[in-house]
XYZ file of C-alpha atoms in Angstrom:
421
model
C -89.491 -34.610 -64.420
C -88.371 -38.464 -63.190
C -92.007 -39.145 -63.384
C -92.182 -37.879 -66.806
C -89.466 -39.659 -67.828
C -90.625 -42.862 -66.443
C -93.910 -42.337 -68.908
C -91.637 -41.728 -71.642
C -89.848 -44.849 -71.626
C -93.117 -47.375 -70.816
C -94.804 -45.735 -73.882
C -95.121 -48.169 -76.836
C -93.474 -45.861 -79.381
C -90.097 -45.338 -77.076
C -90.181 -48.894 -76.004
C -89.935 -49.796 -79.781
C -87.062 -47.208 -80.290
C -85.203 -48.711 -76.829
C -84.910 -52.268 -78.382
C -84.020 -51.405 -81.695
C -81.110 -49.333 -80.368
C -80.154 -52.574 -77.859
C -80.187 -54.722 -80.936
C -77.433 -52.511 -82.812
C -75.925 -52.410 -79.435
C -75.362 -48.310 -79.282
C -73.834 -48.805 -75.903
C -71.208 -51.005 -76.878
C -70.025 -48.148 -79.234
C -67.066 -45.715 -78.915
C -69.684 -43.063 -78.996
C -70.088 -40.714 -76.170
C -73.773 -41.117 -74.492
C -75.493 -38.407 -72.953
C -75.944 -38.384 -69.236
C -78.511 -37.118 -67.268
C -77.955 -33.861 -64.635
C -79.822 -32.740 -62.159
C -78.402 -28.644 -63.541
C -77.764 -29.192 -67.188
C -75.566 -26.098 -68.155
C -74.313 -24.392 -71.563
C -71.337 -25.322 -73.116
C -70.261 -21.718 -72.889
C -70.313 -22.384 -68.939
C -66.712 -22.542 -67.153
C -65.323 -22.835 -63.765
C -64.391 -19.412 -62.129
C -60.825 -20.862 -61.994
C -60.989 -21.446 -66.424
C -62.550 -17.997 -66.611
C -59.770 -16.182 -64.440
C -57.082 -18.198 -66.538
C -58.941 -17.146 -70.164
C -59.002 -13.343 -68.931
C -55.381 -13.159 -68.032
C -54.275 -14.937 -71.050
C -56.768 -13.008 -72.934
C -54.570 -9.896 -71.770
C -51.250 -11.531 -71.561
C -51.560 -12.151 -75.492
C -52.655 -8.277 -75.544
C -50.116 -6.765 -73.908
C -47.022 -8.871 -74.364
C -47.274 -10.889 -77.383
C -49.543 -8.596 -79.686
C -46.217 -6.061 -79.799
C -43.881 -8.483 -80.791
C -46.409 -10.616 -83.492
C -45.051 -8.451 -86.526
C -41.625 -8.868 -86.298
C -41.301 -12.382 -84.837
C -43.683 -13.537 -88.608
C -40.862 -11.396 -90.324
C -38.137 -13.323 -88.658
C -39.416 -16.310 -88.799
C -38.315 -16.755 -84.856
C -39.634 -16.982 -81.790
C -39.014 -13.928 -79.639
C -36.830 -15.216 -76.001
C -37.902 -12.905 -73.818
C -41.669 -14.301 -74.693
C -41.097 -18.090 -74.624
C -39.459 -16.645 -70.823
C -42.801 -14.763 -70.068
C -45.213 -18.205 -71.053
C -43.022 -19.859 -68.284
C -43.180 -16.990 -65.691
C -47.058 -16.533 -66.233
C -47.755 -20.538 -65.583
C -48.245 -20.843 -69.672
C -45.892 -24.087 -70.106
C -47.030 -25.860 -67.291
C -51.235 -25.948 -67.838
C -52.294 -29.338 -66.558
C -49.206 -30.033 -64.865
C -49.710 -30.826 -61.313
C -48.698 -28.215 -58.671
C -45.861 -30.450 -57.135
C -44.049 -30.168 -60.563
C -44.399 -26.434 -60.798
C -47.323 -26.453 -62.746
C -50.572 -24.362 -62.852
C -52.743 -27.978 -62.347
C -55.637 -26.254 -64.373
C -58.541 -28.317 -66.170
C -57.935 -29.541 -69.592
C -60.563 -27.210 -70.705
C -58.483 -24.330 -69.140
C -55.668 -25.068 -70.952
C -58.015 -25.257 -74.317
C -59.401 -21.518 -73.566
C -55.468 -20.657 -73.133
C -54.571 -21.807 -76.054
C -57.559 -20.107 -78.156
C -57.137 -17.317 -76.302
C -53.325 -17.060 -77.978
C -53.957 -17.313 -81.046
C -56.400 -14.675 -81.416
C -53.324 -12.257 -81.353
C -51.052 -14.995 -82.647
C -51.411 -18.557 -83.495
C -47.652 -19.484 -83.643
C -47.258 -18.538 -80.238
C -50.411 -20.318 -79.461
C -48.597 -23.599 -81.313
C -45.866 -23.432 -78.788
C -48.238 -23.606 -76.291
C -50.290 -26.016 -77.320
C -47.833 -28.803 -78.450
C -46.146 -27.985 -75.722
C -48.651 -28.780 -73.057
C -50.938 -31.196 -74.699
C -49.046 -33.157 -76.448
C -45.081 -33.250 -74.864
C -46.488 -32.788 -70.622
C -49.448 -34.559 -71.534
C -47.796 -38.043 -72.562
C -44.894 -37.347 -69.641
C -47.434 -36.787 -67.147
C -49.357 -39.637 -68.190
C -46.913 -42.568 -69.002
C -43.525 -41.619 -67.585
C -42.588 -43.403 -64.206
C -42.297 -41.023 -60.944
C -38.756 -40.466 -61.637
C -39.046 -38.785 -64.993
C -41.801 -36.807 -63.843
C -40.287 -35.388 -61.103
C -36.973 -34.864 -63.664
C -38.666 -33.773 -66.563
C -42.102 -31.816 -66.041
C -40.765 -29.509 -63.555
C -38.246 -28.265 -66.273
C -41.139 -28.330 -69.022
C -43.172 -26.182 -66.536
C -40.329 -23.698 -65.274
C -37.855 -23.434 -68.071
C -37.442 -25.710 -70.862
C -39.320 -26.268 -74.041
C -40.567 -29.577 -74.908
C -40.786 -31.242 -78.487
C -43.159 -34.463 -79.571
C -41.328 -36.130 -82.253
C -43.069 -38.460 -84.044
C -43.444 -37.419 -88.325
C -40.635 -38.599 -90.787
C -40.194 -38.757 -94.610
C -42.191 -41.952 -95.213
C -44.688 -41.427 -91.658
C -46.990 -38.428 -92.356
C -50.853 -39.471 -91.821
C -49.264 -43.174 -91.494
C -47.832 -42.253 -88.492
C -46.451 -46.197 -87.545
C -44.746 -46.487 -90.661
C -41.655 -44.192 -89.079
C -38.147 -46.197 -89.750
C -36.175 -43.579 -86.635
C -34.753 -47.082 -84.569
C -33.507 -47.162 -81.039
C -30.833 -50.224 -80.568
C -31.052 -52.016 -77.449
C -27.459 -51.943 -75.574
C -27.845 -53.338 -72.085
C -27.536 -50.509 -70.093
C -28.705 -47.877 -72.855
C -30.428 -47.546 -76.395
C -28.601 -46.017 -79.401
C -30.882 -43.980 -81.222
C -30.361 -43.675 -85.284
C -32.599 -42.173 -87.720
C -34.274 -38.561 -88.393
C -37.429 -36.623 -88.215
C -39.349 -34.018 -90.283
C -42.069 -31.765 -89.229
C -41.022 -31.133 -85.972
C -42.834 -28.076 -83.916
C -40.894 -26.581 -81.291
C -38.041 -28.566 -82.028
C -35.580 -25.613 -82.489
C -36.309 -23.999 -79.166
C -36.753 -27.180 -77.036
C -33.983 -28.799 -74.854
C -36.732 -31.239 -74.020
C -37.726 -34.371 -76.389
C -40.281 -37.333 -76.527
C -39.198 -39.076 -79.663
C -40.790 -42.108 -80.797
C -38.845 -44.990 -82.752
C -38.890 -48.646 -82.925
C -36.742 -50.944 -80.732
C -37.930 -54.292 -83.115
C -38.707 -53.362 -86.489
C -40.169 -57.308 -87.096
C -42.772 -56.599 -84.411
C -44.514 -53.984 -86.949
C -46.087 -50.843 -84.916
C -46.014 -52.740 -81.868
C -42.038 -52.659 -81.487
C -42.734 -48.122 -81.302
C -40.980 -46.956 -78.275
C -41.377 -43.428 -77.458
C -37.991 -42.261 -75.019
C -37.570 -38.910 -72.926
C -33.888 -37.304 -74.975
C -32.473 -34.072 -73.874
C -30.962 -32.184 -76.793
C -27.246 -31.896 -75.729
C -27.255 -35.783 -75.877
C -26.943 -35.305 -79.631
C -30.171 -34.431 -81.347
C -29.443 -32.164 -84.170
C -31.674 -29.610 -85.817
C -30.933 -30.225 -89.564
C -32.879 -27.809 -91.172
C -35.434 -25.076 -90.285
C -38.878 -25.424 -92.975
C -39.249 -21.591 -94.041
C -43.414 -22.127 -94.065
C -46.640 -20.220 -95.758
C -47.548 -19.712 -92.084
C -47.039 -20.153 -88.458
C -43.564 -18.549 -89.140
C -42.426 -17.681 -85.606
C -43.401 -21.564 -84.754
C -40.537 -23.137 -85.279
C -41.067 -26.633 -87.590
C -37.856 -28.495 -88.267
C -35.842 -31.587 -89.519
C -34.141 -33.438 -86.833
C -31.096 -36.123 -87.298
C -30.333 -38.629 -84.840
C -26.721 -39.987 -84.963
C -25.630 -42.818 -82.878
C -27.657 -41.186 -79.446
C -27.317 -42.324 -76.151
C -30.244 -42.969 -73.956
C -30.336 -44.172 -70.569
C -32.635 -47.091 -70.236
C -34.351 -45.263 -67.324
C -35.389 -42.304 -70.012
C -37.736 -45.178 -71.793
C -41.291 -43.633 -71.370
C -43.690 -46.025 -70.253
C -43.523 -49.491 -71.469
C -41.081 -50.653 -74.232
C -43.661 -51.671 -77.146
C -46.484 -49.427 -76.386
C -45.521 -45.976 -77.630
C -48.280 -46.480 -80.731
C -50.740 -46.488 -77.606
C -49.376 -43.375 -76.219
C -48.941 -41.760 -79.844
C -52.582 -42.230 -80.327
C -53.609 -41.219 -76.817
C -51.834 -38.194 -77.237
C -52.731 -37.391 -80.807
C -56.738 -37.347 -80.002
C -56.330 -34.978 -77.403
C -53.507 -32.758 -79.514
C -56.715 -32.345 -81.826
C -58.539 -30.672 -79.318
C -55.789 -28.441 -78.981
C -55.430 -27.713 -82.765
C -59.397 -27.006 -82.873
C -58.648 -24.812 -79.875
C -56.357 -22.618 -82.013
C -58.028 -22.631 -85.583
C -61.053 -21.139 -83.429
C -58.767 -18.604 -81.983
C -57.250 -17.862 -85.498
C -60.588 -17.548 -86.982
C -61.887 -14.881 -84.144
C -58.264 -13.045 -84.382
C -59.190 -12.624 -87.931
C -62.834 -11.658 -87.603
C -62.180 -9.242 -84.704
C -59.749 -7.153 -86.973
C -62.219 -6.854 -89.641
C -65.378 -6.245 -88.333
C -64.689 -2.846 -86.956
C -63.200 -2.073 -90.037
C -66.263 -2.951 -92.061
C -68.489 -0.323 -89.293
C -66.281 2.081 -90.106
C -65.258 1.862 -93.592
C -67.827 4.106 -96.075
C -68.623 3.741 -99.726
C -71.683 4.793 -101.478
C -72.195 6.930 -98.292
C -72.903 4.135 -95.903
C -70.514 1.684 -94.280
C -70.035 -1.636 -96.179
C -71.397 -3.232 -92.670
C -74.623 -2.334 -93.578
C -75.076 -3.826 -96.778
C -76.965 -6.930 -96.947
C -74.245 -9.001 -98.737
C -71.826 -8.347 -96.261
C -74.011 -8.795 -93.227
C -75.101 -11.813 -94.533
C -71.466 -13.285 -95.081
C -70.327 -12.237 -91.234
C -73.737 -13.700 -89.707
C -72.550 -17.156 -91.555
C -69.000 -16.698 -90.340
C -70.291 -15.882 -86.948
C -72.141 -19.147 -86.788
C -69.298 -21.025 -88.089
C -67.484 -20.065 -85.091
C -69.587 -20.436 -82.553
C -70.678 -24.342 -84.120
C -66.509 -24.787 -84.026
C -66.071 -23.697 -81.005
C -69.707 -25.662 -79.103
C -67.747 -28.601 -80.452
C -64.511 -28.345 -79.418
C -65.473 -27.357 -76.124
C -67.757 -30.460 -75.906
C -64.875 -32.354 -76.859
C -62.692 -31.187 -74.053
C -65.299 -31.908 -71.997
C -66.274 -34.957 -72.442
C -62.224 -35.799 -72.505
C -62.366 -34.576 -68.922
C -65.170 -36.878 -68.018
C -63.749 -39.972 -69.491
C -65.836 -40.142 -72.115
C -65.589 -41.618 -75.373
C -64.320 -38.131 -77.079
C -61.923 -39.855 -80.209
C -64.996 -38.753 -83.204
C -66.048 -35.343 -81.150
C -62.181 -34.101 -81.259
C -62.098 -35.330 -85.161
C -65.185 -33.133 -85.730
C -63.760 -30.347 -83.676
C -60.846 -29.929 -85.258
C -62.249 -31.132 -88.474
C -64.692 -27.878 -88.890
C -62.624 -25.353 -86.546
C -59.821 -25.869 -90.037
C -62.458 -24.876 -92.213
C -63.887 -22.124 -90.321
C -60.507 -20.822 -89.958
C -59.766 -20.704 -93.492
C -62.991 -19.434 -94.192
C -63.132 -16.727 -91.487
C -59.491 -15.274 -92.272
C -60.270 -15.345 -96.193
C -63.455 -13.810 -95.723
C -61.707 -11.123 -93.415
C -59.246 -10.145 -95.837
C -61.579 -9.384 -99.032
C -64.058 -7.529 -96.312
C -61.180 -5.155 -95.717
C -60.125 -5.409 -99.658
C -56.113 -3.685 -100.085
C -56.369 -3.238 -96.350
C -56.382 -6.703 -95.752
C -53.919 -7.450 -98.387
C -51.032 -5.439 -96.933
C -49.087 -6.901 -93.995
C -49.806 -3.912 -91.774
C -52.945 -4.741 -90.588
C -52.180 -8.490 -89.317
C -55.383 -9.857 -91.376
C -53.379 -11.737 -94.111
C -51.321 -13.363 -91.200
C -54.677 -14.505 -90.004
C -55.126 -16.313 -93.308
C -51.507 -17.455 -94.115
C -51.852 -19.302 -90.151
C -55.146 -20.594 -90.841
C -54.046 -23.410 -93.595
C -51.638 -25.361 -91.090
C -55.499 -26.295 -88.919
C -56.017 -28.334 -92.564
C -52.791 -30.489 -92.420
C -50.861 -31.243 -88.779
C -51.911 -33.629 -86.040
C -54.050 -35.510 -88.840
C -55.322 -33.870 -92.162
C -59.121 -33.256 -92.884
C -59.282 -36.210 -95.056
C -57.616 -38.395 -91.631
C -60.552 -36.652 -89.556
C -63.316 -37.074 -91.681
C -61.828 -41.028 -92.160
C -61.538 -41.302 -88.001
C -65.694 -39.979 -87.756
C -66.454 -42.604 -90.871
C -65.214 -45.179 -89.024
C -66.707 -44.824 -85.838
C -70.015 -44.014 -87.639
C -69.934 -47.047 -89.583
C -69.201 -49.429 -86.704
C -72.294 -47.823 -85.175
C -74.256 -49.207 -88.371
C -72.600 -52.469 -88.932
C-alpha cells in the first residue's frame, strides 16, 4: 500500500493536482484534512466504553423518562424526580473529569447520550445537552482550578447549569448583547436581562456573558460564573410550539453582585469562549435533531407494517416505501456527519464547517422525518396519544437555537469561499 502510494504521488497527473492545491494553499485552510491510518474504521465504530454508555441511556430514556414524556409536554415542566435520576445515573456530568464527580466520558459519548434522549424525548435531551456541552464545557475549559473544583462538582452531582448569552437585540448577532457587568474593586455589579434562556428555570448554576467596557465593542464580553440566589430572576417562562418540558426563559439582572474570583477566564475574552462553546453546542443540537428524527420514525414504522387498507399494509406500497427509504438515508447522512464532527472535535481538528453541516441537515431531517411520520400514521399521528406529533412540534427548535440554518449555511459559505479566494 506505501509503495502504491508512493507511485501515486510521482505520477504526472497527481503531481499536477499536488501543486495546484499548494498554490491555493488548502493546508492553510480551516478545513479538516484527512489523515492516513494504518486500521481505517466506520464512522458507526465506538469505543466499548461509548457503546456501554449509549445502551444504558438507550434504556434509561426507556424506562424512566418514556413514562413521564406525556405529562411533563402537558405541563410544560420538567419532572424533579427525573432531573434527580440524570444526576444519579452520571447524565449531568458527561465529560467532566472523575475528580469533579463526573463520568469523564469522550465527547462522542456524551453525543450518543444525548441522541439517545431524545429518541423518547428531546426536551429532556435539551437539558442534557446544554447542560453538558455548553455550561461544563466552557467551566471545564476556561474557569481557573478554584471554580472548577467549586462549580463542576455541583453541575455533575446536583445542580443545573444555564449558558446565558441571547437578549432582545443579540439573537444570531450574538456580540451585540447590551447585559453590562460594572467593575467595583472587589466585585462586578451585573445589570441588564436575557431572553431565550434553556434551563434557566431549573438551574441554580449560571455562566452569563455581558460586557465590562461597552467602548471596546465585542472584545469588552465577559462571561462570569453567578449562582441564582445572588439575584438572578426568572422573569417570564416562553409557553413554546415545542420542547415544552425544556424550560426557555427571560432572565433580569438587577444590581448583582459578583465576586471578582467568579470571572471565568480572562476579562475581555468571553466572545472567544462564546464561540468555542457555540461550535461544539452544534454538535450537540445535531446530536438531538437525529435523535428526534429516529424517535419519530421508530413510532411510525411499525405502525405502517401493521396498518391494512386495500387488504395489504400501507408498508408495502411503493409510495410509502419509497418515502421511508429517503427518510432512512436522511438519517443515516445526518447522523455520518455529526458523528464525524464529534470526531474530528476530539482530534483537534478543524471541525467549525463539519458541526455547521451537522446540525445544518440533522434540522431538516428532523422536520422532515417527524412530518413524514405523522401523515404515514394519518389521524393516528394527529392525536397526542401516540407521541408522533410531539416528534414534529420538537423538531422545529433544530431550525432556530445555537445558530439558525441561514447562520449555518453562512458559517460553511464562508469557510468554502476562503478555500477559493
Amino acid at each position: 500500500m506505501f509503495k502504491l502510494t508512493q507511485r501515486l504521488v510521482r505520477s504526472p497527473a497527481t503531481t499536477s493536482i499536488f501543486r495546484q492545491a499548494a498554490k491555493r494553499n488548502y493546508a492553510a485552510l480551516t478545513f479538516s484534512v484527512p489523515t492516513a491510518h494504518e486500521a481505517p474504521t466506520s464512522l458507526q465504530s465506538f469505543t466499548e466504553e461509548e457503546l456501554m454508555l449509549k445502551d444504558t441511556v438507550a434504556r434509561f430514556a426507556r424506562e424512566v423518562v418514556q413514562p413521564r414524556v406525556r405529562d411533563m409536554d402537558e405541563a410544560e415542566v420538567m419532572d424533579k424526580d427525573l432531573i434527580k435520576s440524570m444526576f444519579e445515573n452520571g447524565l449531568m456530568g458527561l465529560e467532566t473529569p472523575s475528580e469533579y464527580g463526573g463520568a469523564e466520558c469522550s465527547f462522542t459519548a456524551a453525543i450518543l447520550a444525548v441522541e439517545e434522549l431524545a429518541k423518547i424525548d428531546p426536551s429532556i435531551s435539551a437539558l442534557c445537552d446544554i447542560h453538558n456541552t455548553l455550561t461544563n464545557t466552557v467551566i471545564r475549559k476556561w474557569a481557573s482550578p478554584e471554580l472548577k473544583e467549586k462549580y463542576l462538582t455541583r453541575l455533575a452531582t446536583d445542580t443545573v447549569g444555564s449558558f446565558c448569552i441571547s437578549e432582545a437585540g443579540a439573537g444570531s448577532d450574538a456580540f451585540a448583547l447590551q447585559t453590562r457587568a460594572e467593575d467595583k474593586g472587589d466585585h462586578y455589579v451585573l445589570n441588564g436581562g436575557k431572553m431565550w434562556i434553556s434551563n434557566s428555570a431549573e438551574a441554580g448554576i449560571f455562566v452569563i456573558f455581558a460586557n465590562v467596557d461597552p467602548s471596546k465593542g465585542y472584545k469588552g464580553i465577559t462571561a462570569f460564573i453567578v449562582e441564582k440566589e445572588w439575584g438572578v430572576e426568572i422573569a417570564k417562562k416562553e409557553k413554546k410550539l415545542g420542547i415544552r418540558s425544556s424550560s426557555t426563559c427571560v432572565l433580569n439582572f438587577d444590581d448583582v453582585k459578583i465576586p471578582k474570583e467568579n470571572v471565568l477566564g480572562k476579562v475581555g475574552d468571553g466572545y472567544k469562549y462564546a464561540i468555542d462553546s457555540l461550535n461544539e453546542g452544534r454538535i450537540g443540537i445535531a446530536a438531538q435533531m437525529i435523535g428526534c428524527a429516529q424517535g419519530a420514525y421508530d413510532i411510525a414504522l411499525p405502525y405502517m407494517m401493521e396498518r391494512k387498507q386495500f387488504g395489504q399494509s400501507i408498508g408495502s406500497f411503493q409510495a410509502m416505501q419509497h418515502q421511508f427509504a429517503e427518510v432512512a438515508v436522511n438519517i443515516e447522512a445526518a447522523k455520518l456527519l455529526t458523528y464525524n464532527a464529534a470526531r474530528l472535535k476530539e482530534e483537534g481538528k478543524p471541525f467549525v464547517m463539519e458541526a455547521a453541516m451537522a446540525k445544518w441537515l440533522a434540522a431538516k431531517v428532523a422536520e422532515k422525518a417527524s412530518s413524514y411520520a405523522v401523515e404515514w400514521m394519518g389521524g393516528n399521528g394527529f392525536v397526542r396519544e401516540t407521541g408522533v406529533e410531539k416528534f414534529y412540534r420538537d423538531a422545529k427548535i433544530g431550525s432556530i437555537y445555537e445558530g439558525t440554518n441561514n447562520i449555518q449555511l453562512q458559517t460553511i459559505a464562508k469557510i468554502i469561499s476562503s478555500k477559493y479566494k
